[in-house]
């Protein structure tokens, strides 16, 4: 079997998935259709429809695009079946019903941005950084009835530097995900649809990666500075960690630095030390480097202090 003989349907929505789709298309793989989320209403009155990043790229390549509201919709299932795909590749999409993932003769595999079985869930990149991991990676696995539990095909590892934020890890895994997707397909082609896979282990402590909501991003200052440091970079640049100040304003924090300076001040206490803006954690002072007060622009600490010289009179809650 050759690339041109393997009919592939690609499923994905955000920018993270575009790199994999682009790599397949430009690599000469036979992508016969693309499935993505329906256009999203945006704007003040929700009267403008915005296509997904995957849809934008697919249309630029003249690929057929399917946008089902419900994955079990009989009309969608029949349309999907009409493409007679041998394989479906899923990157950053949504849970599929069995009638969809079991349709192709070679099955459906997913590219997950973690080293499964660790970090099953919707936000694996964020949680790996939040938890202070020094390594993560990507996994290809066959879909089955449960979320992120199918048989593992391949894994590739990716180091997380101590100063890396989510944007850095996201970009690295996006490109590594495209690489593992093509390598997995090449294995399937070489084996004429046959490929080795192993069940996921359920032993030991499994860390999860649930969806992140606004309330998830609120900082708890009453913990070690390293935990807060990792929490901030695990949510930067988006959606951003935040804290309430006792003047009823919200402060978003995008970058901090460990000082190694012990403190016995109450957690959340702000302190200006020369040109540095410090905040007390459970054990040490943490320096605030990039931040944004509600209603203002994001800026570095020096610029922030120029306009908020009395900020140390307030306290983070």
mmCIF file of C-alpha atoms in Angstrom:
data_model
loop_
_atom_site.group_PDB
_atom_site.id
_atom_site.type_symbol
_atom_site.label_atom_id
_atom_site.label_comp_id
_atom_site.label_asym_id
_atom_site.label_seq_id
_atom_site.Cartn_x
_atom_site.Cartn_y
_atom_site.Cartn_z
ATOM 1 C CA UNK A 1 0.000 0.000 0.000
ATOM 2 C CA UNK A 2 1.130 3.562 -0.782
ATOM 3 C CA UNK A 3 0.134 6.943 0.652
ATOM 4 C CA UNK A 4 -2.244 7.667 -2.189
ATOM 5 C CA UNK A 5 -4.102 4.413 -1.566
ATOM 6 C CA UNK A 6 -4.905 5.112 2.120
ATOM 7 C CA UNK A 7 -8.055 7.227 2.391
ATOM 8 C CA UNK A 8 -7.862 9.414 5.523
ATOM 9 C CA UNK A 9 -10.489 11.510 7.248
ATOM 10 C CA UNK A 10 -9.002 14.095 9.593
ATOM 11 C CA UNK A 11 -10.845 15.414 12.653
ATOM 12 C CA UNK A 12 -9.773 18.461 14.650
ATOM 13 C CA UNK A 13 -10.623 22.047 15.523
ATOM 14 C CA UNK A 14 -7.952 24.378 17.018
ATOM 15 C CA UNK A 15 -4.583 25.629 15.827
ATOM 16 C CA UNK A 16 -2.913 22.672 17.563
ATOM 17 C CA UNK A 17 -4.581 20.321 15.048
ATOM 18 C CA UNK A 18 -3.719 22.407 11.986
ATOM 19 C CA UNK A 19 -0.038 21.462 12.112
ATOM 20 C CA UNK A 20 -0.901 17.755 11.863
ATOM 21 C CA UNK A 21 -3.385 18.310 9.023
ATOM 22 C CA UNK A 22 -0.931 20.536 7.174
ATOM 23 C CA UNK A 23 1.840 17.957 7.548
ATOM 24 C CA UNK A 24 -0.413 15.236 6.123
ATOM 25 C CA UNK A 25 -1.607 17.329 3.187
ATOM 26 C CA UNK A 26 1.828 18.682 2.286
ATOM 27 C CA UNK A 27 3.353 15.241 2.834
ATOM 28 C CA UNK A 28 1.203 13.749 0.084
ATOM 29 C CA UNK A 29 -1.158 11.718 2.276
ATOM 30 C CA UNK A 30 -4.637 11.174 0.865
ATOM 31 C CA UNK A 31 -6.883 13.277 3.122
ATOM 32 C CA UNK A 32 -10.341 12.884 1.581
ATOM 33 C CA UNK A 33 -12.338 15.006 4.069
ATOM 34 C CA UNK A 34 -12.045 17.039 7.255
ATOM 35 C CA UNK A 35 -14.424 17.065 10.216
ATOM 36 C CA UNK A 36 -14.428 20.058 12.560
ATOM 37 C CA UNK A 37 -16.699 21.932 14.965
ATOM 38 C CA UNK A 38 -19.512 24.163 13.652
ATOM 39 C CA UNK A 39 -18.616 27.819 13.175
ATOM 40 C CA UNK A 40 -18.646 29.665 16.502
ATOM 41 C CA UNK A 41 -20.756 32.804 17.087
ATOM 42 C CA UNK A 42 -18.539 35.732 18.101
ATOM 43 C CA UNK A 43 -18.874 39.473 18.561
ATOM 44 C CA UNK A 44 -20.866 41.622 20.914
ATOM 45 C CA UNK A 45 -24.181 40.395 19.577
ATOM 46 C CA UNK A 46 -22.972 36.900 18.661
ATOM 47 C CA UNK A 47 -24.025 37.680 15.103
ATOM 48 C CA UNK A 48 -20.749 36.784 13.378
ATOM 49 C CA UNK A 49 -19.773 33.187 12.716
ATOM 50 C CA UNK A 50 -16.093 32.332 13.051
ATOM 51 C CA UNK A 51 -14.738 29.164 11.421
ATOM 52 C CA UNK A 52 -12.258 26.955 13.264
ATOM 53 C CA UNK A 53 -8.562 27.127 12.394
ATOM 54 C CA UNK A 54 -8.815 23.622 10.938
ATOM 55 C CA UNK A 55 -11.684 24.670 8.678
ATOM 56 C CA UNK A 56 -9.741 27.696 7.433
ATOM 57 C CA UNK A 57 -6.796 25.524 6.432
ATOM 58 C CA UNK A 58 -8.983 22.774 4.938
ATOM 59 C CA UNK A 59 -10.817 25.252 2.715
ATOM 60 C CA UNK A 60 -7.509 26.766 1.598
ATOM 61 C CA UNK A 61 -6.611 23.276 0.343
ATOM 62 C CA UNK A 62 -10.030 22.668 -1.252
ATOM 63 C CA UNK A 63 -10.767 19.796 1.118
ATOM 64 C CA UNK A 64 -14.399 18.835 1.849
ATOM 65 C CA UNK A 65 -15.383 20.043 5.340
ATOM 66 C CA UNK A 66 -18.043 18.405 7.529
ATOM 67 C CA UNK A 67 -19.335 20.278 10.607
ATOM 68 C CA UNK A 68 -21.841 18.135 12.500
ATOM 69 C CA UNK A 69 -23.665 19.552 15.504
ATOM 70 C CA UNK A 70 -24.238 16.022 16.764
ATOM 71 C CA UNK A 71 -21.821 13.229 15.967
ATOM 72 C CA UNK A 72 -24.615 10.644 16.002
ATOM 73 C CA UNK A 73 -26.742 12.537 13.482
ATOM 74 C CA UNK A 74 -27.745 9.858 10.902
ATOM 75 C CA UNK A 75 -27.261 12.280 8.009
ATOM 76 C CA UNK A 76 -23.707 13.052 9.155
ATOM 77 C CA UNK A 77 -22.905 9.373 9.737
ATOM 78 C CA UNK A 78 -24.053 8.507 6.232
ATOM 79 C CA UNK A 79 -22.097 11.384 4.700
ATOM 80 C CA UNK A 80 -19.010 10.281 6.614
ATOM 81 C CA UNK A 81 -19.484 6.709 5.444
ATOM 82 C CA UNK A 82 -19.733 7.886 1.824
ATOM 83 C CA UNK A 83 -16.050 8.863 1.865
ATOM 84 C CA UNK A 84 -15.116 5.208 2.386
ATOM 85 C CA UNK A 85 -12.156 6.105 4.617
ATOM 86 C CA UNK A 86 -9.596 3.483 5.591
ATOM 87 C CA UNK A 87 -8.446 5.495 8.610
ATOM 88 C CA UNK A 88 -9.530 8.428 10.765
ATOM 89 C CA UNK A 89 -7.001 10.673 12.500
ATOM 90 C CA UNK A 90 -8.185 12.774 15.437
ATOM 91 C CA UNK A 91 -6.258 15.717 16.905
ATOM 92 C CA UNK A 92 -7.787 18.014 19.546
ATOM 93 C CA UNK A 93 -11.415 17.252 18.727
ATOM 94 C CA UNK A 94 -14.230 15.850 20.852
ATOM 95 C CA UNK A 95 -15.419 12.470 22.030
ATOM 96 C CA UNK A 96 -16.642 10.271 19.187
ATOM 97 C CA UNK A 97 -19.462 7.729 19.343
ATOM 98 C CA UNK A 98 -18.651 4.134 18.440
ATOM 99 C CA UNK A 99 -20.587 4.374 15.190
ATOM 100 C CA UNK A 100 -17.991 6.949 14.086
ATOM 101 C CA UNK A 101 -14.690 5.706 15.532
ATOM 102 C CA UNK A 102 -15.375 2.107 14.534
ATOM 103 C CA UNK A 103 -16.245 2.978 10.933
ATOM 104 C CA UNK A 104 -12.888 2.791 9.069
ATOM 105 C CA UNK A 105 -11.385 -0.635 8.401
ATOM 106 C CA UNK A 106 -8.074 0.413 10.022
ATOM 107 C CA UNK A 107 -9.769 2.166 12.929
ATOM 108 C CA UNK A 108 -9.402 5.668 14.357
ATOM 109 C CA UNK A 109 -6.372 6.937 16.214
ATOM 110 C CA UNK A 110 -5.994 10.057 18.337
ATOM 111 C CA UNK A 111 -2.959 12.261 18.943
ATOM 112 C CA UNK A 112 -2.988 13.181 22.645
ATOM 113 C CA UNK A 113 -0.682 15.855 24.092
ATOM 114 C CA UNK A 114 0.594 13.794 27.041
ATOM 115 C CA UNK A 115 2.276 10.518 27.869
ATOM 116 C CA UNK A 116 -0.785 8.362 28.458
ATOM 117 C CA UNK A 117 -2.095 7.022 30.760
ATOM 118 C CA UNK A 118 -0.987 10.197 32.548
ATOM 119 C CA UNK A 119 -3.026 13.343 31.957
ATOM 120 C CA UNK A 120 -6.129 11.972 30.348
ATOM 121 C CA UNK A 121 -8.557 14.797 29.731
ATOM 122 C CA UNK A 122 -9.123 18.122 27.996
ATOM 123 C CA UNK A 123 -6.149 20.186 29.223
ATOM 124 C CA UNK A 124 -3.062 17.927 29.432
ATOM 125 C CA UNK A 125 -0.529 20.619 28.532
ATOM 126 C CA UNK A 126 -1.714 23.053 31.198
ATOM 127 C CA UNK A 127 -1.836 20.470 33.960
ATOM 128 C CA UNK A 128 1.602 19.039 33.191
ATOM 129 C CA UNK A 129 3.138 22.500 33.650
ATOM 130 C CA UNK A 130 0.942 23.362 36.656
ATOM 131 C CA UNK A 131 2.101 20.174 38.360
ATOM 132 C CA UNK A 132 5.748 21.018 37.768
ATOM 133 C CA UNK A 133 6.477 18.104 35.432
ATOM 134 C CA UNK A 134 9.918 18.140 33.826
ATOM 135 C CA UNK A 135 8.762 15.996 30.899
ATOM 136 C CA UNK A 136 5.640 15.399 28.866
ATOM 137 C CA UNK A 137 5.070 14.192 25.305
ATOM 138 C CA UNK A 138 2.583 12.984 22.730
ATOM 139 C CA UNK A 139 0.804 9.667 22.317
ATOM 140 C CA UNK A 140 -1.045 8.037 19.461
ATOM 141 C CA UNK A 141 -3.688 5.545 20.534
ATOM 142 C CA UNK A 142 -6.719 3.798 19.087
ATOM 143 C CA UNK A 143 -10.044 5.213 20.207
ATOM 144 C CA UNK A 144 -12.417 3.035 22.197
ATOM 145 C CA UNK A 145 -15.533 3.546 24.331
ATOM 146 C CA UNK A 146 -13.848 5.551 27.112
ATOM 147 C CA UNK A 147 -11.979 8.861 26.975
ATOM 148 C CA UNK A 148 -8.212 8.573 26.328
ATOM 149 C CA UNK A 149 -8.021 4.919 27.383
ATOM 150 C CA UNK A 150 -7.389 3.082 24.100
ATOM 151 C CA UNK A 151 -4.417 0.955 23.114
ATOM 152 C CA UNK A 152 -1.181 2.934 22.761
ATOM 153 C CA UNK A 153 0.583 2.867 19.398
ATOM 154 C CA UNK A 154 3.473 5.297 19.799
ATOM 155 C CA UNK A 155 4.841 7.857 22.256
ATOM 156 C CA UNK A 156 7.397 10.652 21.933
ATOM 157 C CA UNK A 157 8.843 12.555 24.884
ATOM 158 C CA UNK A 158 9.302 16.300 25.265
ATOM 159 C CA UNK A 159 11.306 18.020 28.048
ATOM 160 C CA UNK A 160 9.733 20.914 29.960
ATOM 161 C CA UNK A 161 12.330 23.507 31.054
ATOM 162 C CA UNK A 162 11.722 25.041 34.469
ATOM 163 C CA UNK A 163 11.091 28.466 32.931
ATOM 164 C CA UNK A 164 8.775 27.245 30.147
ATOM 165 C CA UNK A 165 5.171 28.366 29.999
ATOM 166 C CA UNK A 166 2.217 26.703 28.284
ATOM 167 C CA UNK A 167 2.846 28.527 25.006
ATOM 168 C CA UNK A 168 6.324 26.982 24.717
ATOM 169 C CA UNK A 169 5.109 23.460 25.514
ATOM 170 C CA UNK A 170 2.026 23.845 23.282
ATOM 171 C CA UNK A 171 4.178 24.827 20.307
ATOM 172 C CA UNK A 172 6.624 21.988 20.903
ATOM 173 C CA UNK A 173 3.914 19.352 21.245
ATOM 174 C CA UNK A 174 2.017 20.729 18.243
ATOM 175 C CA UNK A 175 4.983 19.977 15.983
ATOM 176 C CA UNK A 176 5.833 16.714 17.738
ATOM 177 C CA UNK A 177 2.177 15.672 17.378
ATOM 178 C CA UNK A 178 2.347 16.183 13.623
ATOM 179 C CA UNK A 179 5.484 14.045 13.489
ATOM 180 C CA UNK A 180 4.009 11.171 15.494
ATOM 181 C CA UNK A 181 0.818 11.264 13.401
ATOM 182 C CA UNK A 182 2.716 10.740 10.146
ATOM 183 C CA UNK A 183 4.975 8.079 11.664
ATOM 184 C CA UNK A 184 1.927 6.185 12.935
ATOM 185 C CA UNK A 185 0.305 6.346 9.506
ATOM 186 C CA UNK A 186 3.533 5.170 7.873
ATOM 187 C CA UNK A 187 3.536 2.162 10.204
ATOM 188 C CA UNK A 188 -0.037 1.355 9.230
ATOM 189 C CA UNK A 189 0.824 1.618 5.543
ATOM 190 C CA UNK A 190 3.893 -0.596 5.944
ATOM 191 C CA UNK A 191 1.835 -3.188 7.807
ATOM 192 C CA UNK A 192 -1.131 -2.938 5.431
ATOM 193 C CA UNK A 193 -3.317 -1.866 8.330
ATOM 194 C CA UNK A 194 -1.627 -4.060 10.924
ATOM 195 C CA UNK A 195 0.220 -2.256 13.719
ATOM 196 C CA UNK A 196 1.455 -3.115 17.200
ATOM 197 C CA UNK A 197 -0.326 -1.483 20.129
ATOM 198 C CA UNK A 198 -0.360 -2.060 23.879
ATOM 199 C CA UNK A 199 -3.043 -1.569 26.537
ATOM 200 C CA UNK A 200 -2.655 1.364 28.905
ATOM 201 C CA UNK A 201 -1.506 0.589 32.410
ATOM 202 C CA UNK A 202 -3.894 1.425 35.231
ATOM 203 C CA UNK A 203 -1.298 0.893 37.963
ATOM 204 C CA UNK A 204 0.172 3.592 40.174
ATOM 205 C CA UNK A 205 -0.965 7.180 40.617
ATOM 206 C CA UNK A 206 -2.708 8.548 37.546
ATOM 207 C CA UNK A 207 -2.791 12.332 37.115
ATOM 208 C CA UNK A 208 -5.748 13.811 35.277
ATOM 209 C CA UNK A 209 -6.215 16.855 33.060
ATOM 210 C CA UNK A 210 -9.778 18.142 33.439
ATOM 211 C CA UNK A 211 -11.098 21.125 31.512
ATOM 212 C CA UNK A 212 -9.973 24.482 32.890
ATOM 213 C CA UNK A 213 -12.563 27.069 33.904
ATOM 214 C CA UNK A 214 -12.178 30.644 35.155
ATOM 215 C CA UNK A 215 -12.396 29.569 38.793
ATOM 216 C CA UNK A 216 -9.649 26.992 38.181
ATOM 217 C CA UNK A 217 -7.256 29.864 37.440
ATOM 218 C CA UNK A 218 -7.571 31.654 40.799
ATOM 219 C CA UNK A 219 -4.241 31.662 42.649
ATOM 220 C CA UNK A 220 -3.933 30.272 46.163
ATOM 221 C CA UNK A 221 -1.085 32.207 47.786
ATOM 222 C CA UNK A 222 -1.070 30.027 50.893
ATOM 223 C CA UNK A 223 1.229 27.412 49.383
ATOM 224 C CA UNK A 224 4.942 27.140 48.543
ATOM 225 C CA UNK A 225 6.285 29.697 46.059
ATOM 226 C CA UNK A 226 7.320 26.911 43.633
ATOM 227 C CA UNK A 227 3.694 25.722 43.431
ATOM 228 C CA UNK A 228 2.481 29.240 42.649
ATOM 229 C CA UNK A 229 5.317 29.720 40.129
ATOM 230 C CA UNK A 230 4.306 26.538 38.275
ATOM 231 C CA UNK A 231 0.616 27.428 38.482
ATOM 232 C CA UNK A 232 1.192 30.806 36.815
ATOM 233 C CA UNK A 233 3.311 29.445 33.957
ATOM 234 C CA UNK A 234 0.858 26.582 33.505
ATOM 235 C CA UNK A 235 -1.832 29.124 32.625
ATOM 236 C CA UNK A 236 0.281 31.618 30.669
ATOM 237 C CA UNK A 237 -0.382 33.254 28.304
ATOM 238 C CA UNK A 238 -3.908 31.846 28.190
ATOM 239 C CA UNK A 239 -6.260 31.771 30.041
ATOM 240 C CA UNK A 240 -4.071 33.465 32.674
ATOM 241 C CA UNK A 241 -3.814 32.993 36.443
ATOM 242 C CA UNK A 242 -5.543 35.665 38.511
ATOM 243 C CA UNK A 243 -6.098 36.944 42.016
ATOM 244 C CA UNK A 244 -8.496 39.354 43.680
ATOM 245 C CA UNK A 245 -7.095 42.420 45.414
ATOM 246 C CA UNK A 246 -8.764 43.797 48.520
ATOM 247 C CA UNK A 247 -9.749 46.932 46.582
ATOM 248 C CA UNK A 248 -12.132 44.732 44.545
ATOM 249 C CA UNK A 249 -9.967 44.726 41.412
ATOM 250 C CA UNK A 250 -8.679 41.624 39.617
ATOM 251 C CA UNK A 251 -4.986 41.161 38.896
ATOM 252 C CA UNK A 252 -3.922 38.715 36.183
ATOM 253 C CA UNK A 253 -0.384 37.376 36.473
ATOM 254 C CA UNK A 254 1.470 35.937 33.479
ATOM 255 C CA UNK A 255 5.061 35.596 34.653
ATOM 256 C CA UNK A 256 6.835 35.318 37.987
ATOM 257 C CA UNK A 257 10.349 34.576 39.200
ATOM 258 C CA UNK A 258 11.543 32.618 42.200
ATOM 259 C CA UNK A 259 13.610 34.768 44.574
ATOM 260 C CA UNK A 260 14.739 32.190 47.127
ATOM 261 C CA UNK A 261 14.090 34.837 49.795
ATOM 262 C CA UNK A 262 12.330 33.469 52.843
ATOM 263 C CA UNK A 263 9.415 35.502 54.150
ATOM 264 C CA UNK A 264 7.154 35.409 57.164
ATOM 265 C CA UNK A 265 4.574 37.863 55.845
ATOM 266 C CA UNK A 266 0.976 36.798 55.413
ATOM 267 C CA UNK A 267 0.504 35.027 52.046
ATOM 268 C CA UNK A 268 -0.760 37.476 49.430
ATOM 269 C CA UNK A 269 1.056 40.474 50.926
ATOM 270 C CA UNK A 270 2.452 42.777 48.240
ATOM 271 C CA UNK A 271 5.811 44.490 48.751
ATOM 272 C CA UNK A 272 7.822 46.892 46.590
ATOM 273 C CA UNK A 273 11.560 46.263 46.924
ATOM 274 C CA UNK A 274 13.275 48.900 44.821
ATOM 275 C CA UNK A 275 12.144 48.153 41.285
ATOM 276 C CA UNK A 276 10.849 44.699 42.173
ATOM 277 C CA UNK A 277 7.243 43.861 42.962
ATOM 278 C CA UNK A 278 7.151 40.929 45.373
ATOM 279 C CA UNK A 279 4.329 38.884 46.810
ATOM 280 C CA UNK A 280 4.391 36.619 49.824
ATOM 281 C CA UNK A 281 3.788 32.897 49.507
ATOM 282 C CA UNK A 282 3.782 30.280 52.235
ATOM 283 C CA UNK A 283 7.558 30.028 52.384
ATOM 284 C CA UNK A 284 9.212 32.596 50.103
ATOM 285 C CA UNK A 285 8.715 35.851 48.262
ATOM 286 C CA UNK A 286 7.795 35.512 44.590
ATOM 287 C CA UNK A 287 8.627 38.283 42.124
ATOM 288 C CA UNK A 288 5.851 39.415 39.778
ATOM 289 C CA UNK A 289 7.200 40.123 36.274
ATOM 290 C CA UNK A 290 4.258 40.351 33.840
ATOM 291 C CA UNK A 291 0.791 41.326 34.991
ATOM 292 C CA UNK A 292 -2.454 43.028 34.090
ATOM 293 C CA UNK A 293 -4.876 44.935 36.262
ATOM 294 C CA UNK A 294 -8.547 44.628 35.299
ATOM 295 C CA UNK A 295 -9.418 47.158 32.600
ATOM 296 C CA UNK A 296 -5.742 47.813 31.796
ATOM 297 C CA UNK A 297 -3.189 46.481 29.344
ATOM 298 C CA UNK A 298 -0.759 43.658 30.071
ATOM 299 C CA UNK A 299 2.654 45.070 31.061
ATOM 300 C CA UNK A 300 5.920 44.315 32.795
ATOM 301 C CA UNK A 301 6.345 45.036 36.493
ATOM 302 C CA UNK A 302 8.381 48.219 35.958
ATOM 303 C CA UNK A 303 5.673 49.783 33.790
ATOM 304 C CA UNK A 304 2.999 48.520 36.165
ATOM 305 C CA UNK A 305 4.689 50.125 39.178
ATOM 306 C CA UNK A 306 5.047 53.446 37.361
ATOM 307 C CA UNK A 307 1.265 53.681 37.262
ATOM 308 C CA UNK A 308 0.521 51.928 40.564
ATOM 309 C CA UNK A 309 3.025 53.306 43.072
ATOM 310 C CA UNK A 310 0.828 52.451 46.061
ATOM 311 C CA UNK A 311 0.103 48.864 45.015
ATOM 312 C CA UNK A 312 1.897 47.519 48.104
ATOM 313 C CA UNK A 313 -0.891 48.972 50.227
ATOM 314 C CA UNK A 314 -3.196 46.304 48.843
ATOM 315 C CA UNK A 315 -3.314 42.556 49.425
ATOM 316 C CA UNK A 316 -3.999 39.625 47.133
ATOM 317 C CA UNK A 317 -6.840 37.484 48.409
#
